[in-house]
Tab-separated table of C-alpha atoms in Angstrom:
chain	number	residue	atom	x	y	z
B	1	UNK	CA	40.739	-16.252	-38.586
B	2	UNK	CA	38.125	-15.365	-36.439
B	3	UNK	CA	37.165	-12.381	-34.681
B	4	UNK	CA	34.695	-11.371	-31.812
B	5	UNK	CA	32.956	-8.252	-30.731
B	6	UNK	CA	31.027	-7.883	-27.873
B	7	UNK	CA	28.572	-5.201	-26.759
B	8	UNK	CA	25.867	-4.683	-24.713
B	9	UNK	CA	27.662	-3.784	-21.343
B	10	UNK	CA	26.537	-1.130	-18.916
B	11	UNK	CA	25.504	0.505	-15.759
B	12	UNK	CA	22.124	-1.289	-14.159
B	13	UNK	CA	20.606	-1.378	-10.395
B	14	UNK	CA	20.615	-4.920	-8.598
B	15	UNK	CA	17.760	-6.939	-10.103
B	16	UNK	CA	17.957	-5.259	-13.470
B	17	UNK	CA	18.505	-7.021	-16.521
B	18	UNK	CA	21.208	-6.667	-19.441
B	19	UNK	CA	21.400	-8.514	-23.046
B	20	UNK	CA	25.015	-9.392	-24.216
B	21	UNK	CA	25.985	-9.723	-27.912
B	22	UNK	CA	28.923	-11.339	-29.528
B	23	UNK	CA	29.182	-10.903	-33.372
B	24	UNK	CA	31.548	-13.012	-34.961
B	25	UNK	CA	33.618	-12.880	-38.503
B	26	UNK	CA	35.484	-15.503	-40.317
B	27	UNK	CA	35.506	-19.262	-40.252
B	28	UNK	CA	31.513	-21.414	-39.910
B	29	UNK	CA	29.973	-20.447	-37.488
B	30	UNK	CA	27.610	-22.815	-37.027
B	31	UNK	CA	30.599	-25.272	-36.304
B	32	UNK	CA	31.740	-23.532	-33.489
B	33	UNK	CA	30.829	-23.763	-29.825
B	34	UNK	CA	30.608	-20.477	-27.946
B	35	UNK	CA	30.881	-18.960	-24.564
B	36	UNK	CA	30.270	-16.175	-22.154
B	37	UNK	CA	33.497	-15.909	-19.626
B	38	UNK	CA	34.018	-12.985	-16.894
B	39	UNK	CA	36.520	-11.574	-14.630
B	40	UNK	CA	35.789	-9.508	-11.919
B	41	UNK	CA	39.053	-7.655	-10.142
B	42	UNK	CA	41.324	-9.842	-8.090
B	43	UNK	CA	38.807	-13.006	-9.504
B	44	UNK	CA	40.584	-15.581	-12.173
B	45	UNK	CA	38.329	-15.597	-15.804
B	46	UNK	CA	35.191	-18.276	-14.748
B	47	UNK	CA	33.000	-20.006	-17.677
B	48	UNK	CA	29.231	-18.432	-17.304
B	49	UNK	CA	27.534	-20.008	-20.018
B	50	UNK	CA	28.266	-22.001	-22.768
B	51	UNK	CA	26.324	-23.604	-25.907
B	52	UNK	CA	27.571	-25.899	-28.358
B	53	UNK	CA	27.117	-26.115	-31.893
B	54	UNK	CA	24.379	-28.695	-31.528
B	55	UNK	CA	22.602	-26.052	-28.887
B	56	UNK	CA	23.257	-28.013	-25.470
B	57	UNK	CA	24.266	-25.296	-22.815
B	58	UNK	CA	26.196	-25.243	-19.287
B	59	UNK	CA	25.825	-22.508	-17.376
B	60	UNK	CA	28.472	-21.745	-13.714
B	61	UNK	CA	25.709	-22.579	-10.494
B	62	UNK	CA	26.248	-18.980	-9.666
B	63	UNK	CA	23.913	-17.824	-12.730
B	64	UNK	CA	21.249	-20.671	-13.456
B	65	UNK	CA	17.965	-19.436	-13.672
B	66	UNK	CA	19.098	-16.007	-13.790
B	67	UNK	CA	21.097	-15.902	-17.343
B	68	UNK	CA	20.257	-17.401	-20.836
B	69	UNK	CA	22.850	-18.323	-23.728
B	70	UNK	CA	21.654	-18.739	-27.171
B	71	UNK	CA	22.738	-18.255	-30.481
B	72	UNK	CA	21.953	-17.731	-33.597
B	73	UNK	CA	23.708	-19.094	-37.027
B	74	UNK	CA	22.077	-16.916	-39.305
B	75	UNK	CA	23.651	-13.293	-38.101
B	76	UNK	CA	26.672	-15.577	-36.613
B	77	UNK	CA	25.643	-14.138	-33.128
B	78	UNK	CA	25.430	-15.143	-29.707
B	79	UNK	CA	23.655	-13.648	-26.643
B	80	UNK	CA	23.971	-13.628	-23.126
B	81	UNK	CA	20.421	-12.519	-21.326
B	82	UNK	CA	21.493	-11.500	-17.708
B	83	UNK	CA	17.861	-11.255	-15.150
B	84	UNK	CA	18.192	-10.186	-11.648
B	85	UNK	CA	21.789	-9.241	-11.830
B	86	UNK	CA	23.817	-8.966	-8.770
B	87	UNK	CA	26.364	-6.794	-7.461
B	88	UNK	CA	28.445	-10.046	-7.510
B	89	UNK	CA	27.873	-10.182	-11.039
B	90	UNK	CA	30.004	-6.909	-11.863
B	91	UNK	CA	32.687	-8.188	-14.102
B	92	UNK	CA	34.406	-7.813	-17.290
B	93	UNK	CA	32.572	-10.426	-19.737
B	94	UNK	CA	34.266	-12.065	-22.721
B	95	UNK	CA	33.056	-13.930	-25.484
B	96	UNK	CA	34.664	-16.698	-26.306
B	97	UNK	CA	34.850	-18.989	-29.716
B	98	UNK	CA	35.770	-23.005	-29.611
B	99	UNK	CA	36.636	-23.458	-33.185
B	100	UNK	CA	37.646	-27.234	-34.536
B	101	UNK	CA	40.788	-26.993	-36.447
B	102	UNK	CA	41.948	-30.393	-38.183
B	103	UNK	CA	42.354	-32.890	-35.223
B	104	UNK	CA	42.856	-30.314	-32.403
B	105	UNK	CA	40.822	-26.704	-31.774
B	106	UNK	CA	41.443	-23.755	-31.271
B	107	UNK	CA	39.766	-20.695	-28.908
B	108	UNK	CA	39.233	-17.278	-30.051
B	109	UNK	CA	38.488	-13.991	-27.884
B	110	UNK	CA	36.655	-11.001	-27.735
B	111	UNK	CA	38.119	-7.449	-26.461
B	112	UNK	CA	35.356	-7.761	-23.334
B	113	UNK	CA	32.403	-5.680	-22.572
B	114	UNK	CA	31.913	-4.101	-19.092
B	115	UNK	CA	28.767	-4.889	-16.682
B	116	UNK	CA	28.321	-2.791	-13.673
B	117	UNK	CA	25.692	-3.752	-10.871
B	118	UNK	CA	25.081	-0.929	-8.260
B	119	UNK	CA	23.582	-2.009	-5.052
């Protein structure tokens, strides 16, 4: 029922920045939380960031202060801002929907945008 696109990925120098967007179709929105996830070669998928549907967020240790989640209900988008990015930081990045679903939930996934940090 619901579908994710994310864009935004690139090429960027250490310490540049990048912005992240997820658009998402089908189901509320607004009822869903949402989250940035990334896997980097030979790495298992890690959260980054995550914001829930009442706005609280949780970012990994590895990005805080450096990257910013936020949505926004209106054009059922959310946003990953990405400061002083790291070589470390090079990774395939996923957006990722929580969606309730009677008792239980369910996640949703995006196809994944590349980021590439050059030292």
């Amino acid at each position: 029922q619901v579908q994710l696109v994310e864009s935004g990925g690139g090429l960027v120098q250490a310490g540049g920045s990048l912005r992240l967007s997820c658009a998402a179709s089908g189901g509320i929105f607004s009822r869903n939380a949402m989250g940035w996830y990334r896997q980097a070669p030979g790495k298992q998928r890690q959260l980054v960031a995550r914001i829930t549907s009442v706005g609280s967020t949780n970012y990994a240790d590895s990005v805080k202060g450096r990257f910013t989640i936020s949505r926004d209900n209106g054009k059922m988008t959310v946003y990953l801002q990405m400061n002083s990015l790291k070589p470390e930081d090079t990774a395939v990045y996923y957006c990722n929907a929580d969606v309730p679903y009677g008792t239980s939930r369910a996640n949703y996934w995006g196809q994944g945008t590349q980021v590439t940090v050059s030292s």
